[in-house]
PDB file of C-alpha atoms in Angstrom:
ATOM      1  CA  MET A  54     -80.499 -58.005  97.344  1.00 57.00           C
ATOM      2  CA  SER A  55     -80.800 -54.818  99.357  1.00 70.00           C
ATOM      3  CA  ARG A  56     -84.453 -53.968  99.975  1.00 86.00           C
ATOM      4  CA  ILE A  57     -83.687 -50.262  99.843  1.00 88.00           C
ATOM      5  CA  GLY A  58     -81.060 -50.382  97.097  1.00 87.00           C
ATOM      6  CA  ARG A  59     -83.196 -52.248  94.571  1.00 89.00           C
ATOM      7  CA  LEU A  60     -86.051 -49.679  94.687  1.00 92.00           C
ATOM      8  CA  PRO A  61     -86.067 -47.289  91.724  1.00 92.00           C
ATOM      9  CA  ILE A  62     -86.033 -43.544  92.444  1.00 93.00           C
ATOM     10  CA  ASP A  63     -88.710 -41.579  90.580  1.00 94.00           C
ATOM     11  CA  ILE A  64     -87.519 -38.267  89.162  1.00 94.00           C
ATOM     12  CA  PRO A  65     -90.110 -35.516  89.815  1.00 93.00           C
ATOM     13  CA  SER A  66     -90.849 -32.839  87.232  1.00 92.00           C
ATOM     14  CA  GLY A  67     -88.449 -29.903  87.359  1.00 92.00           C
ATOM     15  CA  VAL A  68     -85.499 -32.087  88.384  1.00 94.00           C
ATOM     16  CA  THR A  69     -82.725 -33.087  85.992  1.00 94.00           C
ATOM     17  CA  ILE A  70     -80.183 -35.775  86.812  1.00 94.00           C
ATOM     18  CA  SER A  71     -76.988 -36.392  84.876  1.00 94.00           C
ATOM     19  CA  VAL A  72     -74.779 -39.442  85.362  1.00 93.00           C
ATOM     20  CA  ASP A  73     -71.184 -39.181  84.154  1.00 93.00           C
ATOM     21  CA  GLY A  74     -69.321 -42.341  85.133  1.00 89.00           C
ATOM     22  CA  GLN A  75     -69.262 -42.298  88.942  1.00 92.00           C
ATOM     23  CA  ALA A  76     -70.425 -38.660  89.243  1.00 95.00           C
ATOM     24  CA  VAL A  77     -74.135 -37.941  89.738  1.00 95.00           C
ATOM     25  CA  ALA A  78     -75.401 -34.344  89.491  1.00 95.00           C
ATOM     26  CA  VAL A  79     -78.934 -33.408  90.587  1.00 96.00           C
ATOM     27  CA  LYS A  80     -80.369 -30.029  89.565  1.00 96.00           C
ATOM     28  CA  GLY A  81     -83.730 -28.719  90.747  1.00 95.00           C
ATOM     29  CA  PRO A  82     -85.656 -25.552  91.559  1.00 95.00           C
ATOM     30  CA  LYS A  83     -83.804 -24.946  94.864  1.00 94.00           C
ATOM     31  CA  GLY A  84     -80.258 -25.586  93.621  1.00 94.00           C
ATOM     32  CA  GLU A  85     -77.761 -28.161  92.479  1.00 95.00           C
ATOM     33  CA  LEU A  86     -76.043 -31.027  94.322  1.00 95.00           C
ATOM     34  CA  SER A  87     -73.455 -33.549  93.203  1.00 95.00           C
ATOM     35  CA  LEU A  88     -72.256 -36.920  94.473  1.00 95.00           C
ATOM     36  CA  VAL A  89     -69.372 -39.209  93.584  1.00 96.00           C
ATOM     37  CA  VAL A  90     -70.563 -42.817  93.817  1.00 94.00           C
ATOM     38  CA  ALA A  91     -68.215 -45.426  95.317  1.00 92.00           C
ATOM     39  CA  SER A  92     -66.533 -47.629  92.700  1.00 89.00           C
ATOM     40  CA  PRO A  93     -68.417 -50.974  92.640  1.00 91.00           C
ATOM     41  CA  ILE A  94     -71.867 -49.325  92.550  1.00 93.00           C
ATOM     42  CA  GLU A  95     -73.429 -48.390  89.194  1.00 93.00           C
ATOM     43  CA  VAL A  96     -76.097 -45.723  88.596  1.00 94.00           C
ATOM     44  CA  LYS A  97     -78.296 -45.713  85.466  1.00 93.00           C
ATOM     45  CA  LEU A  98     -81.114 -43.512  84.169  1.00 93.00           C
ATOM     46  CA  GLU A  99     -84.081 -45.365  82.633  1.00 91.00           C
ATOM     47  CA  ASP A 100     -87.685 -44.251  81.956  1.00 90.00           C
ATOM     48  CA  ASN A 101     -87.558 -41.142  84.199  1.00 92.00           C
ATOM     49  CA  GLN A 102     -86.163 -43.259  87.059  1.00 94.00           C
ATOM     50  CA  VAL A 103     -82.757 -43.717  88.655  1.00 94.00           C
ATOM     51  CA  LEU A 104     -81.624 -47.316  89.137  1.00 93.00           C
ATOM     52  CA  VAL A 105     -78.777 -48.244  91.497  1.00 94.00           C
ATOM     53  CA  SER A 106     -77.152 -51.665  91.058  1.00 92.00           C
ATOM     54  CA  ARG A 107     -74.193 -53.613  92.381  1.00 92.00           C
ATOM     55  CA  PRO A 108     -72.033 -56.113  90.488  1.00 91.00           C
ATOM     56  CA  ASP A 109     -71.626 -58.766  93.214  1.00 91.00           C
ATOM     57  CA  ASP A 110     -72.666 -59.752  96.730  1.00 90.00           C
ATOM     58  CA  GLU A 111     -69.460 -58.855  98.546  1.00 92.00           C
ATOM     59  CA  ARG A 112     -69.840 -57.154 101.912  1.00 91.00           C
ATOM     60  CA  ALA A 113     -68.574 -53.751 100.745  1.00 89.00           C
ATOM     61  CA  SER A 114     -70.879 -53.762  97.715  1.00 91.00           C
ATOM     62  CA  ARG A 115     -73.907 -54.707  99.794  1.00 90.00           C
ATOM     63  CA  SER A 116     -73.249 -51.959 102.340  1.00 89.00           C
ATOM     64  CA  LEU A 117     -72.789 -49.296  99.665  1.00 93.00           C
ATOM     65  CA  HIS A 118     -75.845 -50.316  97.618  1.00 93.00           C
ATOM     66  CA  GLY A 119     -78.595 -49.024  99.913  1.00 92.00           C
ATOM     67  CA  LEU A 120     -76.461 -46.095 101.038  1.00 94.00           C
ATOM     68  CA  THR A 121     -75.948 -44.832  97.493  1.00 94.00           C
ATOM     69  CA  ARG A 122     -79.645 -45.099  96.673  1.00 94.00           C
ATOM     70  CA  THR A 123     -80.575 -43.198  99.836  1.00 95.00           C
ATOM     71  CA  LEU A 124     -78.008 -40.448  99.185  1.00 96.00           C
ATOM     72  CA  ILE A 125     -79.366 -39.863  95.672  1.00 96.00           C
ATOM     73  CA  ALA A 126     -82.970 -39.873  96.954  1.00 96.00           C
ATOM     74  CA  ASN A 127     -82.006 -37.343  99.665  1.00 96.00           C
ATOM     75  CA  GLN A 128     -80.470 -35.081  97.031  1.00 96.00           C
ATOM     76  CA  ILE A 129     -83.660 -35.183  94.958  1.00 96.00           C
ATOM     77  CA  VAL A 130     -85.754 -34.255  98.003  1.00 95.00           C
ATOM     78  CA  GLY A 131     -83.238 -31.514  98.869  1.00 95.00           C
ATOM     79  CA  VAL A 132     -83.382 -29.757  95.498  1.00 95.00           C
ATOM     80  CA  THR A 133     -87.198 -29.931  95.397  1.00 96.00           C
ATOM     81  CA  GLU A 134     -88.342 -29.323  98.998  1.00 95.00           C
ATOM     82  CA  GLY A 135     -85.188 -28.658 101.039  1.00 95.00           C
ATOM     83  CA  TYR A 136     -84.423 -29.737 104.590  1.00 97.00           C
ATOM     84  CA  SER A 137     -84.862 -27.988 107.914  1.00 97.00           C
ATOM     85  CA  LYS A 138     -83.909 -28.724 111.508  1.00 97.00           C
ATOM     86  CA  GLY A 139     -85.458 -26.898 114.450  1.00 97.00           C
ATOM     87  CA  LEU A 140     -83.559 -25.921 117.597  1.00 97.00           C
ATOM     88  CA  GLU A 141     -84.828 -24.572 120.914  1.00 96.00           C
ATOM     89  CA  VAL A 142     -82.845 -22.545 123.453  1.00 96.00           C
ATOM     90  CA  VAL A 143     -84.051 -23.317 126.988  1.00 95.00           C
ATOM     91  CA  GLY A 144     -82.891 -21.541 130.122  1.00 94.00           C
ATOM     92  CA  THR A 145     -83.198 -18.298 132.048  1.00 94.00           C
ATOM     93  CA  GLY A 146     -81.327 -15.587 130.154  1.00 94.00           C
ATOM     94  CA  TYR A 147     -80.564 -17.905 127.254  1.00 96.00           C
ATOM     95  CA  ARG A 148     -81.599 -16.425 123.903  1.00 95.00           C
ATOM     96  CA  VAL A 149     -80.847 -16.306 120.203  1.00 97.00           C
ATOM     97  CA  THR A 150     -80.962 -13.195 118.006  1.00 96.00           C
ATOM     98  CA  ALA A 151     -80.481 -12.678 114.278  1.00 96.00           C
ATOM     99  CA  LYS A 152     -77.544 -10.463 113.250  1.00 94.00           C
ATOM    100  CA  GLY A 153     -77.840 -10.149 109.486  1.00 93.00           C
ATOM    101  CA  SER A 154     -77.431 -13.641 108.039  1.00 93.00           C
ATOM    102  CA  SER A 155     -75.669 -14.950 111.164  1.00 95.00           C
ATOM    103  CA  VAL A 156     -77.108 -15.593 114.627  1.00 97.00           C
ATOM    104  CA  GLU A 157     -75.885 -14.611 118.086  1.00 96.00           C
ATOM    105  CA  PHE A 158     -76.407 -16.787 121.159  1.00 96.00           C
ATOM    106  CA  ALA A 159     -76.439 -15.781 124.817  1.00 96.00           C
ATOM    107  CA  LEU A 160     -75.949 -19.112 126.607  1.00 95.00           C
ATOM    108  CA  GLY A 161     -74.808 -18.175 130.095  1.00 94.00           C
ATOM    109  CA  TYR A 162     -71.174 -17.660 129.188  1.00 94.00           C
ATOM    110  CA  SER A 163     -69.376 -14.371 129.874  1.00 96.00           C
ATOM    111  CA  HIS A 164     -69.518 -13.632 126.133  1.00 96.00           C
ATOM    112  CA  SER A 165     -72.028 -14.044 123.344  1.00 96.00           C
ATOM    113  CA  ILE A 166     -71.382 -16.597 120.602  1.00 96.00           C
ATOM    114  CA  THR A 167     -71.873 -15.670 116.926  1.00 97.00           C
ATOM    115  CA  VAL A 168     -72.471 -18.435 114.382  1.00 96.00           C
ATOM    116  CA  ASP A 169     -72.075 -17.665 110.674  1.00 96.00           C
ATOM    117  CA  PRO A 170     -73.957 -19.900 108.220  1.00 96.00           C
ATOM    118  CA  PRO A 171     -71.840 -21.934 105.805  1.00 95.00           C
ATOM    119  CA  ALA A 172     -72.602 -21.809 102.069  1.00 93.00           C
ATOM    120  CA  GLY A 173     -76.068 -23.118 101.255  1.00 93.00           C
ATOM    121  CA  ILE A 174     -77.419 -22.806 104.823  1.00 96.00           C
ATOM    122  CA  THR A 175     -79.820 -20.153 106.128  1.00 96.00           C
ATOM    123  CA  PHE A 176     -81.003 -19.417 109.665  1.00 97.00           C
ATOM    124  CA  GLU A 177     -84.502 -18.338 110.716  1.00 96.00           C
ATOM    125  CA  VAL A 178     -85.070 -16.995 114.230  1.00 96.00           C
ATOM    126  CA  GLU A 179     -88.556 -17.113 115.750  1.00 94.00           C
ATOM    127  CA  GLY A 180     -88.900 -15.234 119.014  1.00 93.00           C
ATOM    128  CA  ASN A 181     -86.053 -15.328 121.540  1.00 93.00           C
ATOM    129  CA  ASN A 182     -85.620 -19.066 121.794  1.00 94.00           C
ATOM    130  CA  LYS A 183     -86.376 -20.820 118.484  1.00 96.00           C
ATOM    131  CA  LEU A 184     -83.997 -21.274 115.554  1.00 96.00           C
ATOM    132  CA  THR A 185     -84.523 -23.128 112.275  1.00 97.00           C
ATOM    133  CA  VAL A 186     -81.592 -24.275 110.126  1.00 97.00           C
ATOM    134  CA  ARG A 187     -82.558 -24.614 106.437  1.00 96.00           C
ATOM    135  CA  GLY A 188     -80.726 -25.860 103.343  1.00 96.00           C
ATOM    136  CA  ILE A 189     -80.804 -28.281 100.415  1.00 96.00           C
ATOM    137  CA  ASP A 190     -78.074 -30.644 101.650  1.00 96.00           C
ATOM    138  CA  LYS A 191     -79.408 -32.945 104.398  1.00 96.00           C
ATOM    139  CA  GLN A 192     -75.939 -33.725 105.738  1.00 96.00           C
ATOM    140  CA  ALA A 193     -74.916 -30.050 105.968  1.00 96.00           C
ATOM    141  CA  VAL A 194     -78.175 -29.057 107.720  1.00 97.00           C
ATOM    142  CA  GLY A 195     -77.728 -31.821 110.307  1.00 97.00           C
ATOM    143  CA  GLU A 196     -74.076 -30.992 110.883  1.00 97.00           C
ATOM    144  CA  VAL A 197     -74.711 -27.262 111.409  1.00 97.00           C
ATOM    145  CA  ALA A 198     -77.586 -28.044 113.799  1.00 97.00           C
ATOM    146  CA  ALA A 199     -75.382 -30.500 115.728  1.00 97.00           C
ATOM    147  CA  ASN A 200     -72.555 -27.940 115.985  1.00 97.00           C
ATOM    148  CA  ILE A 201     -74.983 -25.321 117.335  1.00 97.00           C
ATOM    149  CA  ARG A 202     -76.370 -27.826 119.855  1.00 97.00           C
ATOM    150  CA  LYS A 203     -72.792 -28.584 120.910  1.00 97.00           C
ATOM    151  CA  LEU A 204     -72.336 -24.957 122.061  1.00 96.00           C
ATOM    152  CA  ARG A 205     -74.380 -25.750 125.200  1.00 95.00           C
ATOM    153  CA  LYS A 206     -75.814 -29.264 125.371  1.00 95.00           C
ATOM    154  CA  PRO A 207     -78.977 -29.687 127.445  1.00 95.00           C
ATOM    155  CA  GLU A 208     -77.981 -30.636 130.968  1.00 94.00           C
ATOM    156  CA  PRO A 209     -79.971 -33.272 132.888  1.00 94.00           C
ATOM    157  CA  TYR A 210     -80.667 -31.372 136.135  1.00 94.00           C
ATOM    158  CA  LYS A 211     -82.527 -28.250 134.975  1.00 92.00           C
ATOM    159  CA  GLY A 212     -82.765 -29.036 131.262  1.00 92.00           C
ATOM    160  CA  LYS A 213     -81.021 -25.804 130.242  1.00 95.00           C
ATOM    161  CA  GLY A 214     -79.188 -25.590 126.920  1.00 96.00           C
ATOM    162  CA  VAL A 215     -79.743 -25.891 123.177  1.00 96.00           C
ATOM    163  CA  ARG A 216     -81.879 -28.846 122.115  1.00 96.00           C
ATOM    164  CA  TYR A 217     -83.500 -30.089 118.938  1.00 96.00           C
ATOM    165  CA  ALA A 218     -87.181 -29.219 118.516  1.00 95.00           C
ATOM    166  CA  GLY A 219     -89.187 -31.974 120.158  1.00 92.00           C
ATOM    167  CA  GLU A 220     -86.153 -33.517 121.887  1.00 92.00           C
ATOM    168  CA  VAL A 221     -86.936 -34.958 125.309  1.00 93.00           C
ATOM    169  CA  VAL A 222     -84.202 -34.429 127.890  1.00 93.00           C
ATOM    170  CA  ARG A 223     -84.093 -37.092 130.606  1.00 94.00           C
ATOM    171  CA  ARG A 224     -84.014 -35.318 133.940  1.00 93.00           C
ATOM    172  CA  LYS A 225     -82.102 -36.453 136.999  1.00 92.00           C
ATOM    173  CA  ALA A 226     -83.008 -35.858 140.612  1.00 91.00           C
ATOM    174  CA  GLY A 227     -80.812 -33.292 142.349  1.00 87.00           C
ATOM    175  CA  LYS A 228     -79.080 -33.703 145.693  1.00 86.00           C
ATOM    176  CA  SER A 229     -81.266 -35.032 148.452  1.00 82.00           C
ATOM    177  CA  GLY A 230     -81.009 -33.347 151.831  1.00 75.00           C
ATOM    178  CA  LYS A 231     -80.341 -35.215 155.089  1.00 71.00           C
TER     179      LYS A 231
END
């Protein structure tokens, strides 16, 4: 039995969950999220808890069991607290500025790069070099942060680029003279 999958998920106050066949909808104070559960996995509501079960011990069922439980738990956390991912812009002349709801990056290219937030995502700019991506969907927040980091990955010689908050960039030694 999956150690993660067999754990019940407590439903906090202010959150309503509806299960309709394979569709699970989670509604909370910050918004609403939905998930379609893969076919062998079953989701039930009992005593203010969500229970995830699997019918057999086949490999596909075992792999989906813990995953489904974690996805539903992430949705509950998302609609109650939300998720955020911090980014830092490091480098001389590199900066980020807010332009309405979108953000504009100066990353050493000949042009500035404007990033518009997708639905459900908001940006917060602190100073010239800190950006926070916020939203209720953990997967969307991580994907937007990864796409922004991809604009200029941190390079190993000077450490310039866009990095996650707290990320440690392994530095390399430069050329050695004769």
